mmCIF file of C-alpha atoms in Angstrom:
data_model
loop_
_atom_site.group_PDB
_atom_site.id
_atom_site.type_symbol
_atom_site.label_atom_id
_atom_site.label_comp_id
_atom_site.label_asym_id
_atom_site.label_seq_id
_atom_site.Cartn_x
_atom_site.Cartn_y
_atom_site.Cartn_z
ATOM 1 C CA MET A 1 -1.176 -16.941 -0.073
ATOM 2 C CA PHE A 2 -2.418 -16.470 -3.553
ATOM 3 C CA PHE A 3 -2.843 -13.789 -6.136
ATOM 4 C CA LEU A 4 -6.317 -13.272 -7.871
ATOM 5 C CA PRO A 5 -5.502 -11.863 -11.471
ATOM 6 C CA LEU A 6 -7.629 -9.124 -12.700
ATOM 7 C CA PRO A 7 -10.517 -10.447 -15.042
ATOM 8 C CA PRO A 8 -10.597 -8.747 -18.407
ATOM 9 C CA SER A 9 -12.677 -5.702 -18.992
ATOM 10 C CA ARG A 10 -15.567 -5.804 -21.323
ATOM 11 C CA VAL A 11 -16.093 -3.228 -24.054
ATOM 12 C CA PHE A 12 -19.534 -2.657 -25.649
ATOM 13 C CA PRO A 13 -18.763 -0.366 -28.544
ATOM 14 C CA ALA A 14 -22.362 -0.234 -29.714
ATOM 15 C CA THR A 15 -23.388 1.478 -26.511
ATOM 16 C CA GLY A 16 -20.202 3.073 -25.495
ATOM 17 C CA LEU A 17 -20.312 1.180 -22.188
ATOM 18 C CA LEU A 18 -17.022 0.024 -20.615
ATOM 19 C CA VAL A 19 -17.359 -2.268 -17.597
ATOM 20 C CA SER A 20 -14.643 -3.986 -15.651
ATOM 21 C CA ALA A 21 -15.754 -7.384 -14.447
ATOM 22 C CA LEU A 22 -13.572 -6.900 -11.256
ATOM 23 C CA ALA A 23 -15.329 -3.666 -10.544
ATOM 24 C CA THR A 24 -18.735 -5.293 -10.411
ATOM 25 C CA ALA A 25 -17.446 -7.958 -7.784
ATOM 26 C CA VAL A 26 -15.423 -5.668 -5.476
ATOM 27 C CA ILE A 27 -16.636 -3.157 -2.609
ATOM 28 C CA LEU A 28 -13.550 -1.038 -1.952
ATOM 29 C CA PHE A 29 -13.757 -0.520 1.729
ATOM 30 C CA GLY A 30 -15.944 -1.681 4.558
ATOM 31 C CA ALA A 31 -16.500 -1.019 8.157
ATOM 32 C CA GLY A 32 -13.487 -0.596 10.502
ATOM 33 C CA SER A 33 -11.885 1.699 12.960
ATOM 34 C CA GLY A 34 -11.116 3.993 9.999
ATOM 35 C CA ARG A 35 -13.478 5.029 7.234
ATOM 36 C CA ALA A 36 -12.000 5.249 3.669
ATOM 37 C CA GLN A 37 -13.586 6.769 0.524
ATOM 38 C CA PRO A 38 -17.325 6.487 0.430
ATOM 39 C CA VAL A 39 -18.277 3.590 -1.979
ATOM 40 C CA LEU A 40 -20.603 4.424 -4.854
ATOM 41 C CA ASP A 41 -22.987 2.433 -6.886
ATOM 42 C CA GLY A 42 -24.027 3.177 -10.406
ATOM 43 C CA PHE A 43 -22.204 4.718 -13.491
ATOM 44 C CA LEU A 44 -20.926 8.024 -14.908
ATOM 45 C CA ARG A 45 -21.536 9.150 -18.302
ATOM 46 C CA ALA A 46 -18.579 11.174 -19.545
ATOM 47 C CA THR A 47 -19.259 14.597 -21.019
ATOM 48 C CA GLU A 48 -15.656 15.984 -21.263
ATOM 49 C CA ALA A 49 -12.419 14.256 -22.335
ATOM 50 C CA CYS A 50 -10.788 14.473 -18.789
ATOM 51 C CA ALA A 51 -7.593 13.076 -17.755
ATOM 52 C CA ALA A 52 -7.993 9.960 -15.386
ATOM 53 C CA THR A 53 -5.134 9.495 -13.155
ATOM 54 C CA PRO A 54 -4.297 6.815 -10.546
ATOM 55 C CA ALA A 55 -3.823 9.579 -7.926
ATOM 56 C CA ILE A 56 -5.578 12.736 -7.144
ATOM 57 C CA ARG A 57 -2.517 14.699 -6.062
ATOM 58 C CA SER A 58 -0.258 13.647 -8.864
ATOM 59 C CA ALA A 59 -0.623 14.527 -12.696
ATOM 60 C CA ASP A 60 1.080 11.291 -13.643
ATOM 61 C CA ASN A 61 -1.091 9.613 -16.174
ATOM 62 C CA PRO A 62 0.177 6.132 -17.298
ATOM 63 C CA GLY A 63 -1.036 5.556 -20.907
ATOM 64 C CA ASP A 64 -2.448 9.266 -21.133
ATOM 65 C CA ILE A 65 -5.775 7.784 -20.276
ATOM 66 C CA ARG A 66 -8.709 10.283 -20.989
ATOM 67 C CA LEU A 67 -12.416 9.814 -20.572
ATOM 68 C CA LYS A 68 -14.446 9.393 -23.994
ATOM 69 C CA PRO A 69 -17.508 11.694 -24.065
ATOM 70 C CA GLY A 70 -20.651 9.562 -24.359
ATOM 71 C CA THR A 71 -18.967 6.631 -22.858
ATOM 72 C CA THR A 72 -20.526 5.159 -19.584
ATOM 73 C CA TYR A 73 -17.968 4.173 -16.729
ATOM 74 C CA ARG A 74 -18.654 2.238 -13.686
ATOM 75 C CA LEU A 75 -18.237 4.156 -10.538
ATOM 76 C CA LEU A 76 -16.460 2.883 -7.524
ATOM 77 C CA ALA A 77 -15.930 5.585 -4.874
ATOM 78 C CA GLU A 78 -15.811 9.313 -4.130
ATOM 79 C CA ASN A 79 -12.627 10.842 -2.446
ATOM 80 C CA LYS A 80 -14.840 11.893 0.376
ATOM 81 C CA ALA A 81 -18.410 12.813 1.149
ATOM 82 C CA ASN A 82 -19.523 15.612 -1.229
ATOM 83 C CA GLY A 83 -15.894 15.499 -2.535
ATOM 84 C CA THR A 84 -14.256 16.673 -5.591
ATOM 85 C CA HIS A 85 -13.307 13.401 -7.457
ATOM 86 C CA TYR A 86 -14.720 10.062 -8.450
ATOM 87 C CA LEU A 87 -12.825 6.793 -8.713
ATOM 88 C CA VAL A 88 -14.007 4.908 -11.948
ATOM 89 C CA VAL A 89 -12.880 1.965 -13.785
ATOM 90 C CA THR A 90 -11.157 2.596 -17.226
ATOM 91 C CA PRO A 91 -10.823 -0.869 -18.824
ATOM 92 C CA GLY A 92 -7.697 -1.383 -20.662
ATOM 93 C CA ALA A 93 -5.627 1.023 -18.460
ATOM 94 C CA SER A 94 -2.974 0.163 -16.196
ATOM 95 C CA PRO A 95 -3.953 0.498 -13.500
ATOM 96 C CA GLU A 96 -7.748 0.446 -14.348
ATOM 97 C CA LYS A 97 -8.930 2.446 -11.451
ATOM 98 C CA ARG A 98 -8.528 5.988 -12.082
ATOM 99 C CA TRP A 99 -9.558 9.328 -10.338
ATOM 100 C CA ILE A 100 -11.438 11.988 -12.330
ATOM 101 C CA GLU A 101 -12.876 15.395 -11.582
ATOM 102 C CA LYS A 102 -16.711 15.064 -10.652
ATOM 103 C CA THR A 103 -17.422 18.043 -13.403
ATOM 104 C CA CYS A 104 -16.087 15.465 -16.222
ATOM 105 C CA GLY A 105 -19.506 13.761 -16.348
ATOM 106 C CA ALA A 106 -22.910 13.196 -15.126
ATOM 107 C CA ARG A 107 -23.733 10.357 -12.451
ATOM 108 C CA VAL A 108 -26.359 7.931 -13.482
ATOM 109 C CA ALA A 109 -27.829 5.276 -11.341
ATOM 110 C CA SER A 110 -28.255 2.589 -13.773
ATOM 111 C CA VAL A 111 -26.923 1.607 -17.378
ATOM 112 C CA GLU A 112 -30.232 2.442 -18.896
ATOM 113 C CA ALA A 113 -30.074 5.922 -17.593
ATOM 114 C CA GLY A 114 -26.540 6.187 -19.069
ATOM 115 C CA GLY A 115 -27.804 5.087 -22.284
ATOM 116 C CA ALA A 116 -26.565 1.599 -22.411
ATOM 117 C CA SER A 117 -27.954 -1.787 -22.720
ATOM 118 C CA THR A 118 -28.169 -3.998 -19.482
ATOM 119 C CA ALA A 119 -28.100 -7.333 -21.504
ATOM 120 C CA GLU A 120 -24.438 -7.766 -21.059
ATOM 121 C CA THR A 121 -23.880 -6.039 -17.822
ATOM 122 C CA ALA A 122 -23.126 -8.174 -14.679
ATOM 123 C CA PRO A 123 -25.040 -6.930 -11.533
ATOM 124 C CA PRO A 124 -23.154 -5.905 -8.583
ATOM 125 C CA PRO A 125 -23.119 -8.414 -5.639
ATOM 126 C CA PRO A 126 -25.760 -8.087 -2.918
ATOM 127 C CA ARG A 127 -24.874 -5.649 -0.112
ATOM 128 C CA GLY A 128 -23.512 -7.383 2.897
ATOM 129 C CA THR A 129 -22.012 -10.439 1.029
ATOM 130 C CA PRO A 130 -19.668 -11.825 3.605
ATOM 131 C CA ARG A 131 -16.294 -12.172 1.608
ATOM 132 C CA ARG A 132 -12.711 -11.078 2.397
ATOM 133 C CA ALA A 133 -12.662 -9.029 -0.901
ATOM 134 C CA ASP A 134 -15.403 -6.804 0.377
ATOM 135 C CA ARG A 135 -12.917 -5.438 2.714
ATOM 136 C CA ARG A 136 -9.800 -5.298 0.732
ATOM 137 C CA MET A 137 -9.098 -4.502 -2.975
ATOM 138 C CA THR A 138 -8.309 -7.850 -4.344
ATOM 139 C CA GLY A 139 -5.130 -7.512 -6.791
ATOM 140 C CA SER A 140 -4.336 -4.121 -5.262
ATOM 141 C CA ARG A 141 -0.625 -3.043 -5.370
ATOM 142 C CA MET A 142 1.336 -2.258 -2.240
ATOM 143 C CA ILE A 143 4.944 -1.495 -0.905
ATOM 144 C CA VAL A 144 6.201 -2.894 2.405
ATOM 145 C CA ALA A 145 9.168 -0.856 3.856
ATOM 146 C CA MET A 146 11.612 -2.624 6.354
ATOM 147 C CA ASN A 147 14.157 -0.636 8.105
ATOM 148 C CA TRP A 148 17.633 -1.972 9.115
ATOM 149 C CA GLN A 149 17.259 0.047 12.379
ATOM 150 C CA PRO A 150 20.998 0.348 13.528
ATOM 151 C CA ALA A 151 21.550 2.488 10.383
ATOM 152 C CA PHE A 152 18.544 4.441 10.919
ATOM 153 C CA CYS A 153 19.355 5.179 14.473
ATOM 154 C CA GLU A 154 22.878 6.444 13.501
ATOM 155 C CA THR A 155 21.258 9.894 12.664
ATOM 156 C CA SER A 156 18.161 9.794 14.692
ATOM 157 C CA GLY A 157 17.547 10.905 18.299
ATOM 158 C CA ARG A 158 14.315 9.124 18.614
ATOM 159 C CA PRO A 159 13.321 7.101 21.808
ATOM 160 C CA GLU A 160 13.354 3.835 20.242
ATOM 161 C CA CYS A 161 16.905 4.637 19.045
ATOM 162 C CA ALA A 162 18.199 5.600 22.738
ATOM 163 C CA ALA A 163 16.776 2.392 23.857
ATOM 164 C CA GLN A 164 18.204 0.077 21.244
ATOM 165 C CA THR A 165 20.454 -2.731 22.606
ATOM 166 C CA ALA A 166 22.433 -5.415 20.846
ATOM 167 C CA ASP A 167 19.909 -8.205 22.034
ATOM 168 C CA ARG A 168 16.913 -6.286 21.017
ATOM 169 C CA PHE A 169 14.732 -7.754 18.010
ATOM 170 C CA ASP A 170 15.681 -5.137 15.544
ATOM 171 C CA ALA A 171 19.535 -5.473 16.116
ATOM 172 C CA SER A 172 19.741 -8.249 14.024
ATOM 173 C CA ASN A 173 16.180 -8.339 12.087
ATOM 174 C CA PHE A 174 14.530 -6.030 9.853
ATOM 175 C CA ALA A 175 12.040 -3.579 11.496
ATOM 176 C CA LEU A 176 8.610 -2.686 10.278
ATOM 177 C CA HIS A 177 8.279 0.798 8.669
ATOM 178 C CA GLY A 178 4.977 0.414 7.029
ATOM 179 C CA LEU A 179 2.710 -1.309 4.385
ATOM 180 C CA TRP A 180 1.726 1.420 1.731
ATOM 181 C CA PRO A 181 -1.165 0.958 -0.483
ATOM 182 C CA GLN A 182 -0.444 2.231 -4.054
ATOM 183 C CA PRO A 183 -0.355 4.250 -6.163
ATOM 184 C CA ARG A 184 1.780 6.785 -4.372
ATOM 185 C CA GLY A 185 -0.322 9.573 -2.987
ATOM 186 C CA ARG A 186 -3.043 7.229 -1.805
ATOM 187 C CA GLU A 187 -3.108 8.434 1.637
ATOM 188 C CA PHE A 188 -5.230 9.687 4.746
ATOM 189 C CA CYS A 189 -8.372 7.820 3.493
ATOM 190 C CA GLY A 190 -11.414 9.385 5.364
ATOM 191 C CA VAL A 191 -9.136 11.141 7.814
ATOM 192 C CA SER A 192 -10.207 14.469 8.995
ATOM 193 C CA SER A 193 -8.321 17.730 8.310
ATOM 194 C CA GLN A 194 -7.591 18.042 12.324
ATOM 195 C CA LEU A 195 -6.040 14.691 12.477
ATOM 196 C CA ARG A 196 -3.884 15.295 9.343
ATOM 197 C CA GLU A 197 -2.720 18.585 10.905
ATOM 198 C CA ALA A 198 -2.001 16.739 14.229
ATOM 199 C CA ASP A 199 -0.012 14.036 12.239
ATOM 200 C CA GLU A 200 2.390 16.862 11.254
ATOM 201 C CA ARG A 201 2.963 17.875 14.720
ATOM 202 C CA ASP A 202 3.046 14.999 17.296
ATOM 203 C CA TRP A 203 2.559 11.294 16.381
ATOM 204 C CA ASN A 204 2.131 10.419 19.965
ATOM 205 C CA ALA A 205 -0.893 12.725 20.169
ATOM 206 C CA LEU A 206 -2.750 10.887 17.642
ATOM 207 C CA PRO A 207 -5.341 8.046 18.684
ATOM 208 C CA PRO A 208 -3.677 4.687 18.773
ATOM 209 C CA PRO A 209 -4.943 2.071 16.474
ATOM 210 C CA GLU A 210 -7.555 -0.485 17.846
ATOM 211 C CA LEU A 211 -5.416 -3.620 18.170
ATOM 212 C CA SER A 212 -5.726 -6.787 20.260
ATOM 213 C CA ALA A 213 -3.196 -7.393 23.086
ATOM 214 C CA GLU A 214 -1.340 -10.090 21.134
ATOM 215 C CA THR A 215 -0.920 -7.895 17.875
ATOM 216 C CA LYS A 216 0.070 -4.870 19.857
ATOM 217 C CA LYS A 217 2.753 -6.871 21.756
ATOM 218 C CA ALA A 218 4.153 -8.242 18.287
ATOM 219 C CA LEU A 219 4.019 -4.816 16.683
ATOM 220 C CA ASP A 220 5.892 -3.219 19.539
ATOM 221 C CA GLU A 221 8.822 -5.717 18.981
ATOM 222 C CA ALA A 222 8.695 -5.454 15.206
ATOM 223 C CA MET A 223 8.028 -1.827 14.975
ATOM 224 C CA PRO A 224 10.316 -0.066 17.359
ATOM 225 C CA GLY A 225 8.947 3.331 16.126
ATOM 226 C CA THR A 226 5.863 2.551 18.225
ATOM 227 C CA ARG A 227 7.809 4.362 20.944
ATOM 228 C CA SER A 228 7.518 7.508 18.828
ATOM 229 C CA GLY A 229 3.777 6.775 17.666
ATOM 230 C CA LEU A 230 4.966 5.554 14.294
ATOM 231 C CA ASP A 231 2.026 2.983 14.392
ATOM 232 C CA ARG A 232 -0.459 5.659 14.798
ATOM 233 C CA HIS A 233 1.044 7.715 12.000
ATOM 234 C CA GLU A 234 1.246 4.637 9.582
ATOM 235 C CA TRP A 235 -2.377 3.668 10.439
ATOM 236 C CA LEU A 236 -3.851 7.046 9.651
ATOM 237 C CA ARG A 237 -1.597 7.817 6.608
ATOM 238 C CA HIS A 238 -1.591 4.452 4.806
ATOM 239 C CA GLY A 239 -3.707 2.010 6.776
ATOM 240 C CA THR A 240 -6.871 3.815 6.355
ATOM 241 C CA CYS A 241 -6.539 3.173 2.655
ATOM 242 C CA TYR A 242 -5.933 -0.527 3.006
ATOM 243 C CA GLY A 243 -9.595 -1.585 3.154
ATOM 244 C CA THR A 244 -9.509 -3.306 6.570
ATOM 245 C CA ASP A 245 -9.640 -2.484 10.203
ATOM 246 C CA ALA A 246 -6.271 -1.633 12.036
ATOM 247 C CA GLU A 247 -5.796 -5.102 13.472
ATOM 248 C CA GLU A 248 -5.879 -6.970 10.042
ATOM 249 C CA TYR A 249 -3.714 -4.067 8.468
ATOM 250 C CA PHE A 250 -0.955 -4.578 11.068
ATOM 251 C CA GLN A 251 -1.393 -8.481 11.019
ATOM 252 C CA ASP A 252 -0.795 -8.512 7.298
ATOM 253 C CA SER A 253 2.265 -6.052 7.735
ATOM 254 C CA LEU A 254 3.639 -8.503 10.262
ATOM 255 C CA GLU A 255 2.961 -11.364 8.058
ATOM 256 C CA VAL A 256 5.269 -10.063 5.368
ATOM 257 C CA LEU A 257 8.105 -8.813 7.623
ATOM 258 C CA LYS A 258 7.952 -12.360 9.308
ATOM 259 C CA ALA A 259 8.599 -14.069 5.849
ATOM 260 C CA VAL A 260 11.504 -11.733 5.005
ATOM 261 C CA ASN A 261 13.132 -12.126 8.515
ATOM 262 C CA ALA A 262 12.898 -16.041 8.089
ATOM 263 C CA SER A 263 14.503 -15.912 4.766
ATOM 264 C CA GLY A 264 18.061 -15.760 3.490
ATOM 265 C CA VAL A 265 17.637 -12.120 3.017
ATOM 266 C CA ARG A 266 17.818 -11.443 6.836
ATOM 267 C CA ALA A 267 20.545 -14.061 7.139
ATOM 268 C CA LEU A 268 22.591 -12.140 4.465
ATOM 269 C CA PHE A 269 22.348 -8.967 6.524
ATOM 270 C CA SER A 270 22.921 -10.475 9.997
ATOM 271 C CA GLY A 271 25.773 -12.441 8.906
ATOM 272 C CA ARG A 272 27.522 -9.325 7.300
ATOM 273 C CA VAL A 273 27.234 -6.803 10.068
ATOM 274 C CA GLY A 274 30.073 -4.282 9.833
ATOM 275 C CA GLN A 275 30.740 -5.251 6.240
ATOM 276 C CA SER A 276 29.276 -3.929 2.809
ATOM 277 C CA VAL A 277 26.457 -5.631 0.918
ATOM 278 C CA SER A 278 25.630 -4.860 -2.581
ATOM 279 C CA ARG A 279 22.109 -4.284 -4.326
ATOM 280 C CA ASP A 280 22.994 -7.274 -6.508
ATOM 281 C CA GLU A 281 23.613 -9.525 -3.409
ATOM 282 C CA VAL A 282 20.309 -8.415 -1.809
ATOM 283 C CA ARG A 283 18.331 -8.945 -4.960
ATOM 284 C CA ALA A 284 20.030 -12.489 -5.402
ATOM 285 C CA ALA A 285 19.012 -13.362 -1.919
ATOM 286 C CA PHE A 286 15.399 -12.517 -2.690
ATOM 287 C CA ASP A 287 15.668 -14.637 -5.654
ATOM 288 C CA ARG A 288 17.024 -17.505 -3.860
ATOM 289 C CA SER A 289 14.559 -16.961 -0.957
ATOM 290 C CA PHE A 290 11.274 -16.270 -2.953
ATOM 291 C CA GLY A 291 11.870 -17.299 -6.458
ATOM 292 C CA ALA A 292 13.620 -16.019 -9.657
ATOM 293 C CA GLY A 293 12.612 -12.482 -10.437
ATOM 294 C CA THR A 294 11.529 -11.470 -6.928
ATOM 295 C CA GLY A 295 14.553 -9.516 -6.507
ATOM 296 C CA ASP A 296 13.566 -7.084 -9.164
ATOM 297 C CA ARG A 297 10.720 -5.856 -7.097
ATOM 298 C CA VAL A 298 13.230 -4.751 -4.350
ATOM 299 C CA ARG A 299 14.715 -1.253 -3.800
ATOM 300 C CA LEU A 300 17.332 -0.300 -1.346
ATOM 301 C CA THR A 301 17.710 3.068 0.424
ATOM 302 C CA CYS A 302 21.047 4.218 1.969
ATOM 303 C CA ARG A 303 22.144 7.224 4.020
ATOM 304 C CA ARG A 304 25.406 8.860 4.630
ATOM 305 C CA ASP A 305 27.020 8.717 8.123
ATOM 306 C CA GLY A 306 30.036 10.631 7.806
ATOM 307 C CA GLY A 307 32.306 8.766 5.453
ATOM 308 C CA ARG A 308 30.164 5.675 5.227
ATOM 309 C CA GLU A 309 27.331 4.654 3.208
ATOM 310 C CA LEU A 310 24.734 2.738 5.148
ATOM 311 C CA ILE A 311 21.824 0.542 3.942
ATOM 312 C CA SER A 312 18.873 1.983 6.081
ATOM 313 C CA GLU A 313 15.960 0.343 4.327
ATOM 314 C CA ILE A 314 14.493 -2.110 1.867
ATOM 315 C CA THR A 315 11.197 -1.666 0.042
ATOM 316 C CA LEU A 316 9.441 -4.581 -1.551
ATOM 317 C CA GLY A 317 6.539 -4.620 -3.856
ATOM 318 C CA LEU A 318 3.562 -6.815 -3.605
ATOM 319 C CA SER A 319 0.319 -7.204 -5.372
ATOM 320 C CA GLY A 320 -2.636 -9.246 -4.193
ATOM 321 C CA ASP A 321 -4.215 -10.439 -0.983
ATOM 322 C CA ILE A 322 -1.977 -11.228 2.091
ATOM 323 C CA ARG A 323 -3.056 -14.405 3.828
ATOM 324 C CA PRO A 324 -1.536 -15.835 7.061
ATOM 325 C CA GLY A 325 1.102 -18.525 6.464
ATOM 326 C CA ALA A 326 1.033 -18.623 2.615
ATOM 327 C CA ASP A 327 3.919 -18.113 0.048
ATOM 328 C CA LEU A 328 4.793 -14.575 -0.581
ATOM 329 C CA ALA A 329 6.455 -15.270 -4.077
ATOM 330 C CA PRO A 330 3.238 -14.865 -6.210
ATOM 331 C CA LEU A 331 2.441 -11.665 -4.557
ATOM 332 C CA ILE A 332 6.048 -10.288 -5.118
ATOM 333 C CA LEU A 333 6.034 -11.457 -8.805
ATOM 334 C CA ALA A 334 2.649 -9.923 -9.471
ATOM 335 C CA ALA A 335 4.198 -6.456 -8.631
ATOM 336 C CA PRO A 336 5.961 -4.321 -11.215
ATOM 337 C CA GLU A 337 9.833 -4.442 -11.388
ATOM 338 C CA VAL A 338 11.501 -1.169 -9.954
ATOM 339 C CA ARG A 339 14.696 0.498 -10.130
ATOM 340 C CA GLY A 340 17.155 -0.773 -7.282
ATOM 341 C CA GLY A 341 18.092 2.238 -5.472
ATOM 342 C CA CYS A 342 21.431 2.663 -4.027
ATOM 343 C CA ALA A 343 24.181 0.377 -5.180
ATOM 344 C CA GLY A 344 24.862 -1.128 -1.777
ATOM 345 C CA GLY A 345 26.401 -0.066 1.635
ATOM 346 C CA ILE A 346 27.424 -1.105 4.916
ATOM 347 C CA VAL A 347 25.009 -3.218 7.245
ATOM 348 C CA ASP A 348 25.499 -1.208 10.373
ATOM 349 C CA ALA A 349 25.906 -2.496 13.946
ATOM 350 C CA VAL A 350 24.013 -1.355 16.962
ATOM 351 C CA GLY A 351 25.337 1.914 18.534
ATOM 352 C CA ARG A 352 26.884 5.036 17.152
ATOM 353 C CA GLN A 353 29.801 4.157 15.009
#
């Protein structure tokens, strides 16, 4: 598994053109069972000093990035067909890919139309180039959420909790909650309003993700919530923004979960059932298993059960391209550090305590 670093952006002050080398080489999303935001070619010539934010539904604007009128930005996508926002590249910002309102500039098909020279502009790759990066945003950030299922089930009456037994996979392993493309708020890409409304009512009424029999079997074990339609919900809400089909989205999710469950992190939890584990211990277990500094990308979530504080979930930051059988360490270290969440809690045993 490897991490492809973001290439530097190129700035052409004489023309006001800002171009990201990465943007010219990546097509955000391709064909799959769920369509994401429509991919766009061309540029946008800014006419207003609009805020450029990582997420449409959040006003958070790291670096207070704004468009510069007269500057030309490469277009990447639109939030939906005939939508309200464009995704553009803002070189030097972190992250570089930002959403802006469509009224902030004029779309132009070429650099010449935008008033800039083409001499230093890299052409986009030919359509249909068969490479993995065409379907997934190389270098994109994500969070994988893993439940400690006995703690979750202490306060849940869902079918997967009623059926939990001491010899089931999730009694002594982390269970998959989901793999969430970032930034926060990047959800339901290309999903109809009807399905979004259905998602709020009954997950089992949602269409099932298209999976091979082998992947479905593995997912049913690793994600007990499939009994409640969690796989359907996670695919629509998060998987449609991942840039692949459902098969690869869940295979990648399972790959990360498998690595964590094969590590000293899972050994720490399974060996301390009924006892307390601190956040520092969990982070140190990640450092020992995946390398120094990886624990700083881990966050714990706890929940109260009467007078007990239970560790119910671990979230782990990743950045890059998940590939089968490779080392997770570079992907974890490429993600930003996070606050650690709760200070620790009890590793719960199966059954109501």
